[in-house]
Tab-separated table of C-alpha atoms and ligand atoms in Angstrom:
chain	number	residue	atom	x	y	z
A	29	UNK	CA	-0.073	-0.128	-0.250
A	30	UNK	CA	1.201	3.671	-0.546
A	31	UNK	CA	2.234	5.174	2.513
A	32	UNK	CA	2.572	9.184	2.138
A	33	UNK	CA	5.975	11.083	3.014
A	34	UNK	CA	6.067	13.908	5.560
A	35	UNK	CA	9.233	15.799	6.431
A	36	UNK	CA	9.756	17.390	9.785
A	37	UNK	CA	11.770	19.271	12.367
A	38	UNK	CA	14.696	16.783	13.948
A	39	UNK	CA	15.829	19.044	16.682
A	40	UNK	CA	14.369	22.958	17.288
A	41	UNK	CA	11.142	24.563	18.013
A	42	UNK	CA	8.901	22.934	15.233
A	43	UNK	CA	10.284	19.246	16.439
A	44	UNK	CA	7.338	18.966	20.088
A	45	UNK	CA	4.672	20.918	18.175
A	46	UNK	CA	4.990	18.268	15.084
A	47	UNK	CA	4.934	15.378	16.095
A	48	UNK	CA	2.030	16.799	18.847
A	49	UNK	CA	-0.557	17.747	15.742
A	50	UNK	CA	0.500	14.092	14.120
A	51	UNK	CA	-0.645	13.155	17.450
A	52	UNK	CA	-3.741	15.189	17.891
A	53	UNK	CA	-4.641	14.200	14.175
A	54	UNK	CA	-4.215	10.064	16.047
A	55	UNK	CA	-1.372	8.547	14.309
A	56	UNK	CA	1.049	7.209	16.479
A	57	UNK	CA	4.353	7.548	15.849
A	58	UNK	CA	7.665	6.035	17.627
A	59	UNK	CA	10.806	7.995	17.572
A	60	UNK	CA	12.300	7.256	20.959
A	61	UNK	CA	15.691	7.221	19.476
A	62	UNK	CA	15.186	10.081	17.060
A	63	UNK	CA	16.083	7.994	13.890
A	64	UNK	CA	16.060	9.984	9.931
A	65	UNK	CA	12.966	8.001	9.391
A	66	UNK	CA	10.262	6.347	10.967
A	67	UNK	CA	6.665	4.990	10.721
A	68	UNK	CA	3.801	5.918	11.351
A	69	UNK	CA	1.836	2.773	12.561
A	70	UNK	CA	-2.239	3.500	12.477
A	71	UNK	CA	-1.711	5.661	9.295
A	72	UNK	CA	-0.052	5.581	5.685
A	73	UNK	CA	3.321	8.112	6.421
A	74	UNK	CA	6.218	8.068	7.236
A	75	UNK	CA	8.203	10.375	8.788
A	76	UNK	CA	11.495	11.503	7.485
A	77	UNK	CA	13.087	14.034	10.389
A	78	UNK	CA	15.194	17.207	8.767
A	79	UNK	CA	16.399	19.829	9.404
A	80	UNK	CA	14.164	22.244	8.205
A	81	UNK	CA	16.171	24.411	6.250
A	82	UNK	CA	16.585	20.942	4.217
A	83	UNK	CA	12.268	20.739	4.081
A	84	UNK	CA	11.326	23.120	1.478
A	85	UNK	CA	14.616	21.128	-1.672
A	86	UNK	CA	12.968	17.366	-0.500
A	87	UNK	CA	9.681	18.447	-0.652
A	88	UNK	CA	9.988	20.304	-4.498
A	89	UNK	CA	11.906	16.795	-5.718
A	90	UNK	CA	10.026	14.185	-4.326
A	91	UNK	CA	11.972	12.409	-1.564
A	92	UNK	CA	9.247	14.036	1.144
A	93	UNK	CA	5.734	14.123	0.050
A	94	UNK	CA	4.486	17.151	2.285
A	95	UNK	CA	6.701	18.786	4.979
A	96	UNK	CA	6.347	21.143	8.579
A	97	UNK	CA	8.694	24.334	8.705
A	98	UNK	CA	8.182	27.941	9.137
A	99	UNK	CA	6.423	29.757	6.411
A	100	UNK	CA	9.591	32.232	7.134
A	101	UNK	CA	11.661	28.922	6.136
A	102	UNK	CA	9.646	28.135	3.212
A	103	UNK	CA	9.505	31.453	1.418
A	104	UNK	CA	13.452	32.318	2.280
A	105	UNK	CA	14.049	29.427	0.427
A	106	UNK	CA	12.085	29.696	-3.258
A	107	UNK	CA	11.708	26.915	-3.982
A	108	UNK	CA	8.869	25.778	-5.837
A	109	UNK	CA	6.819	23.758	-3.627
A	110	UNK	CA	2.950	24.069	-2.025
A	111	UNK	CA	1.588	25.993	0.764
A	112	UNK	CA	-1.699	23.805	1.714
A	113	UNK	CA	-2.271	24.930	5.398
A	114	UNK	CA	-1.060	27.170	7.816
A	115	UNK	CA	-1.389	24.963	11.685
A	116	UNK	CA	-1.819	27.710	13.886
A	117	UNK	CA	2.406	27.810	15.659
A	118	UNK	CA	5.370	28.668	15.753
A	119	UNK	CA	4.274	31.962	15.367
A	120	UNK	CA	6.689	34.545	14.774
A	121	UNK	CA	7.086	37.913	13.457
A	122	UNK	CA	10.548	38.814	10.981
A	123	UNK	CA	11.816	42.279	12.497
A	124	UNK	CA	14.532	45.037	11.642
A	125	UNK	CA	15.960	45.603	14.824
A	126	UNK	CA	18.932	48.445	15.436
A	127	UNK	CA	20.985	48.994	18.346
A	128	UNK	CA	18.698	50.630	21.092
A	129	UNK	CA	20.507	54.168	21.504
A	130	UNK	CA	19.972	54.809	17.605
A	131	UNK	CA	16.857	57.772	16.362
A	132	UNK	CA	14.707	55.131	14.437
A	133	UNK	CA	13.670	57.432	11.992
A	134	UNK	CA	11.318	55.330	9.696
A	135	UNK	CA	12.919	52.483	6.820
A	136	UNK	CA	14.628	55.294	4.920
A	137	UNK	CA	16.719	55.178	8.002
A	138	UNK	CA	18.607	51.437	6.609
A	139	UNK	CA	19.358	52.913	3.785
A	140	UNK	CA	22.458	52.489	3.131
A	141	UNK	CA	23.202	50.772	5.635
A	142	UNK	CA	24.425	46.562	6.532
A	143	UNK	CA	21.966	44.550	8.364
A	144	UNK	CA	23.073	40.962	8.786
A	145	UNK	CA	20.420	38.346	8.361
A	146	UNK	CA	19.610	35.037	7.462
A	147	UNK	CA	16.984	35.831	5.539
A	148	UNK	CA	18.919	37.732	2.880
A	149	UNK	CA	15.966	36.918	0.456
A	150	UNK	CA	13.116	37.728	1.640
A	151	UNK	CA	15.549	41.199	3.639
A	152	UNK	CA	16.327	41.836	-0.576
A	153	UNK	CA	12.827	41.619	-2.031
A	154	UNK	CA	11.659	43.770	0.766
A	155	UNK	CA	14.335	46.703	0.242
A	156	UNK	CA	14.066	46.285	-3.925
A	157	UNK	CA	10.537	46.891	-3.000
A	158	UNK	CA	10.447	50.554	-0.706
A	159	UNK	CA	13.781	50.855	-3.586
A	160	UNK	CA	16.365	51.393	-0.249
A	161	UNK	CA	19.594	50.283	-0.995
A	162	UNK	CA	21.016	48.506	1.475
A	163	UNK	CA	23.740	45.720	2.289
A	164	UNK	CA	22.535	43.204	3.374
A	165	UNK	CA	24.890	40.253	5.562
A	166	UNK	CA	24.270	36.619	5.580
A	167	UNK	CA	24.577	35.012	8.484
A	168	UNK	CA	24.038	31.440	9.114
A	169	UNK	CA	23.124	32.083	13.561
A	170	UNK	CA	23.632	34.193	15.640
A	171	UNK	CA	22.899	37.285	13.726
A	172	UNK	CA	21.694	38.905	17.495
A	173	UNK	CA	25.079	39.933	18.323
A	174	UNK	CA	26.798	41.316	14.490
A	175	UNK	CA	26.431	44.910	15.708
A	176	UNK	CA	27.185	44.153	19.242
A	177	UNK	CA	31.023	43.705	17.093
A	178	UNK	CA	30.828	46.026	14.544
A	179	UNK	CA	29.599	43.563	11.222
A	180	UNK	CA	26.492	45.319	11.077
A	181	UNK	CA	24.572	48.321	11.278
A	182	UNK	CA	21.333	46.829	11.521
A	183	UNK	CA	20.003	43.260	11.755
A	184	UNK	CA	16.940	41.407	10.206
A	185	UNK	CA	15.766	38.423	12.240
A	186	UNK	CA	13.053	36.402	13.876
A	187	UNK	CA	11.302	37.982	17.078
A	188	UNK	CA	9.283	35.893	19.854
A	189	UNK	CA	9.125	37.361	23.066
A	190	UNK	CA	11.903	40.191	22.123
A	191	UNK	CA	14.024	39.277	24.722
A	192	UNK	CA	16.799	38.283	22.439
A	193	UNK	CA	16.739	41.439	20.902
A	194	UNK	CA	16.591	43.579	25.056
A	195	UNK	CA	19.220	41.538	26.178
A	196	UNK	CA	22.228	42.593	22.611
A	197	UNK	CA	21.134	46.016	23.603
A	198	UNK	CA	18.937	46.360	20.050
A	199	UNK	CA	15.426	47.751	19.661
A	200	UNK	CA	12.323	46.316	17.651
A	201	UNK	CA	11.930	48.884	14.674
A	202	UNK	CA	9.527	47.374	12.233
A	203	UNK	CA	8.024	44.053	12.158
A	204	UNK	CA	8.000	43.160	9.051
A	205	UNK	CA	6.518	40.567	8.398
A	206	UNK	CA	3.978	37.359	10.719
A	207	UNK	CA	5.323	33.897	10.594
A	208	UNK	CA	3.805	30.492	11.481
A	209	UNK	CA	3.997	26.606	11.068
A	210	UNK	CA	2.734	25.434	7.267
A	211	UNK	CA	2.383	22.537	6.039
A	212	UNK	CA	3.195	22.674	2.491
A	213	UNK	CA	3.558	20.356	-0.154
A	214	UNK	CA	5.448	18.787	-3.769
A	215	UNK	CA	3.042	20.267	-6.657
A	216	UNK	CA	3.489	16.647	-8.255
A	217	UNK	CA	1.296	14.452	-5.649
A	218	UNK	CA	0.500	10.822	-6.935
A	219	UNK	CA	-3.388	9.592	-6.789
A	220	UNK	CA	-3.003	7.773	-4.313
A	221	UNK	CA	-1.464	10.278	-2.437
A	222	UNK	CA	-2.965	13.183	-2.761
A	223	UNK	CA	-5.952	11.011	-1.508
A	224	UNK	CA	-4.019	10.245	1.828
A	225	UNK	CA	-3.097	13.949	1.868
A	226	UNK	CA	-6.500	14.401	2.121
A	227	UNK	CA	-7.013	11.955	5.221
A	228	UNK	CA	-5.021	14.116	6.944
A	229	UNK	CA	-6.373	17.100	6.255
A	230	UNK	CA	-9.134	16.745	7.357
A	231	UNK	CA	-8.294	15.374	10.605
A	232	UNK	CA	-5.432	18.005	11.003
A	233	UNK	CA	-8.469	20.820	10.181
A	234	UNK	CA	-11.384	18.869	12.833
A	235	UNK	CA	-7.994	20.003	15.339
A	236	UNK	CA	-7.328	23.726	14.143
A	237	UNK	CA	-11.651	24.465	14.098
A	238	UNK	CA	-12.025	22.500	18.125
A	239	UNK	CA	-8.618	24.221	19.395
A	240	UNK	CA	-9.292	27.013	22.150
A	241	UNK	CA	-13.244	26.507	21.253
A	242	UNK	CA	-15.240	25.015	24.699
A	243	UNK	CA	-18.768	23.564	24.347
A	244	UNK	CA	-20.775	25.136	27.620
A	245	UNK	CA	-24.435	23.257	28.851
A	246	UNK	CA	-26.581	25.796	30.368
A	247	UNK	CA	-30.378	25.905	31.980
A	248	UNK	CA	-32.349	28.638	32.276
A	249	UNK	CA	-35.925	29.255	32.103
A	250	UNK	CA	-38.088	29.325	28.908
A	251	UNK	CA	-38.996	33.134	29.185
A	252	UNK	CA	-34.535	34.051	28.364
A	253	UNK	CA	-34.452	32.256	25.900
A	254	UNK	CA	-34.245	35.007	23.327
A	255	UNK	CA	-31.992	36.749	25.934
A	256	UNK	CA	-29.428	33.781	25.868
A	257	UNK	CA	-29.199	32.662	22.389
A	258	UNK	CA	-28.042	36.206	21.623
A	259	UNK	CA	-25.026	36.347	24.127
A	260	UNK	CA	-23.862	32.830	22.312
A	261	UNK	CA	-23.416	32.734	18.145
A	262	UNK	CA	-22.477	28.131	18.501
A	263	UNK	CA	-21.278	26.627	15.075
A	264	UNK	CA	-25.424	27.409	13.387
A	265	UNK	CA	-27.023	28.404	16.023
A	266	UNK	CA	-27.564	26.625	19.879
A	267	UNK	CA	-28.840	23.747	20.682
A	268	UNK	CA	-31.926	23.888	22.444
A	269	UNK	CA	-33.853	21.099	25.184
A	270	UNK	CA	-36.781	20.975	27.209
A	271	UNK	CA	-35.844	20.051	30.538
A	272	UNK	CA	-38.627	17.192	32.069
A	273	UNK	CA	-39.150	21.015	34.784
A	274	UNK	CA	-41.155	22.249	30.766
A	275	UNK	CA	-41.039	25.947	32.256
A	276	UNK	CA	-37.279	25.445	31.521
A	277	UNK	CA	-34.911	24.217	28.673
A	278	UNK	CA	-30.822	22.813	28.235
A	279	UNK	CA	-28.860	25.655	25.926
A	280	UNK	CA	-26.124	24.182	24.360
A	281	UNK	CA	-23.110	26.023	22.177
A	282	UNK	CA	-20.072	26.156	21.238
A	283	UNK	CA	-17.592	28.943	21.965
A	284	UNK	CA	-14.025	30.051	21.783
A	285	UNK	CA	-11.611	30.106	24.580
A	286	UNK	CA	-10.791	33.460	25.097
A	287	UNK	CA	-14.459	34.722	24.644
A	288	UNK	CA	-15.258	32.906	27.992
A	289	UNK	CA	-15.013	34.510	30.637
A	290	UNK	CA	-16.965	37.330	30.200
A	291	UNK	CA	-19.542	35.491	28.366
A	292	UNK	CA	-19.908	33.367	31.708
A	293	UNK	CA	-20.620	36.477	33.349
A	294	UNK	CA	-23.344	37.577	30.735
A	295	UNK	CA	-25.589	34.311	31.156
A	296	UNK	CA	-25.618	34.395	34.647
A	297	UNK	CA	-26.854	38.340	34.651
A	298	UNK	CA	-29.142	36.501	32.083
A	299	UNK	CA	-30.672	33.819	34.215
A	300	UNK	CA	-28.646	30.488	33.170
A	301	UNK	CA	-27.904	28.093	35.927
A	302	UNK	CA	-25.644	25.069	36.029
A	303	UNK	CA	-23.409	26.631	33.276
A	304	UNK	CA	-20.871	23.276	31.770
A	305	UNK	CA	-18.157	24.096	30.126
A	306	UNK	CA	-16.225	20.639	28.405
A	307	UNK	CA	-13.107	21.356	25.700
A	308	UNK	CA	-13.280	20.289	22.935
A	309	UNK	CA	-11.234	17.824	21.145
A	310	UNK	CA	-12.304	18.084	17.365
A	311	UNK	CA	-14.653	19.830	15.787
A	312	UNK	CA	-15.681	18.516	11.682
A	313	UNK	CA	-18.351	21.285	10.179
B	22	LIG	O1	18.782	23.083	13.210
B	22	LIG	P1	17.368	23.836	12.610
B	22	LIG	O2	18.572	24.036	10.956
B	22	LIG	O3	15.924	22.172	12.266
B	22	LIG	O4	16.523	24.526	13.215
B	22	LIG	P2	17.280	25.999	12.935
B	22	LIG	O5	18.030	26.760	14.478
B	22	LIG	O6	17.359	26.736	12.308
B	22	LIG	O7	15.745	26.443	13.637
B	22	LIG	P3	14.569	26.902	15.105
B	22	LIG	O8	14.737	25.354	16.091
B	22	LIG	O9	15.346	27.319	16.230
B	22	LIG	O10	13.130	27.239	15.171
B	22	LIG	C1	12.372	26.693	14.078
B	22	LIG	C2	11.235	28.061	13.299
B	22	LIG	O11	10.617	28.430	14.467
B	22	LIG	C3	11.854	28.945	12.964
B	22	LIG	O12	12.114	28.996	11.415
B	22	LIG	C4	10.267	29.519	12.747
B	22	LIG	O13	9.310	29.319	11.849
B	22	LIG	C5	9.814	29.331	14.153
B	22	LIG	N1	10.565	29.767	15.788
B	22	LIG	C6	9.293	30.571	16.331
B	22	LIG	C7	11.234	30.469	16.070
B	22	LIG	C8	10.852	31.714	17.192
B	22	LIG	N2	9.245	30.919	17.406
B	22	LIG	C9	12.004	31.773	17.626
B	22	LIG	N3	11.968	32.759	18.586
B	22	LIG	N4	12.382	30.098	15.618
B	22	LIG	C10	13.838	30.850	16.098
B	22	LIG	N5	13.316	32.193	16.517
B	22	LIG	C11	14.934	32.346	18.071
B	22	LIG	C12	15.135	33.523	17.796
B	22	LIG	O14	16.319	33.236	15.985
B	22	LIG	C13	16.286	34.721	17.869
B	22	LIG	O15	17.443	34.209	18.120
B	22	LIG	O16	14.473	32.597	18.886
B	22	LIG	C14	15.418	34.221	19.186
B	22	LIG	C15	13.839	35.185	19.680
B	22	LIG	O17	13.237	34.853	20.382
B	22	LIG	P4	13.058	36.145	21.796
B	22	LIG	O18	11.136	35.084	22.368
B	22	LIG	O19	13.722	36.238	22.541
B	22	LIG	O20	12.360	37.150	20.843
B	23	LIG	ZN1	17.331	25.818	10.071
């Protein structure tokens, strides 16, 4: 039986989360000793563990059929692959940063400056579009120390909390683009592999849809149902079931976890009782 091959990061920020995603999709991967590749036990999937920098090329060549990596790497490598689905983890931004005591005057500040980065293509494209000339110093890593050692006037790097910049005496001048982990695919998958990809994607979407959502059940006197329904948008609309005591009903709906406390207070205020909030594991729309 044909298998689909997925490349994920061998060891790094996206490794655990990529495996967690597969596990949320019901795919068990045994990789105690981190070999180069392994097979899922209960899905026709082979997993290749690679450096994230190499994933776009391997997917383009068909060594792997699909891969999980940061969009930043996908953009930088400019390989001929398809972006299939953003995955909602590994979020960060690519930013220009300068020594903290510099006065930042807007993008023109960078004209003629030396900027150190591991993302020269993204940076070059950005400044070309802005018609600003800069000198790009390409570095493999530790970009944040480049200004301190006099190699560059500014840096262009991944920022998440911003603490690395602060620790290196830098400040964020411009956030250029946001990035998150994404699923990419080879452009010429066989019909059998496309079908496997569709099955995997169905599960990924169910997981993504359920993430952060809560299922809410509550009881309310019939006369306040309209008020409560207004507070609970639900997927289509809330379900309303009569209770044994005919004057009361049970109302069920799905809400965003972030809205939870605010909505709960309003629901209580509107007359809801016995409110249950339950995490949602998967949601198929
Ligand atoms: O070995 P391999 O080449 O596979 O790994 P890598 O070292 O190239 O990548 P890795 O594991 O560091 O990151 C993988 C991906 O995670 C990146 O391509 C991004 O898409 C994503 N990601 C999310 C991050 C960060 N957040 C992040 N904060 N990648 C790197 N960082 C680094 C950043 O380079 C900087 O040094 O963290 C520092 C900044 O963090 P803050 O929180 O101090 O701002
Ligand atoms: Zn890398």
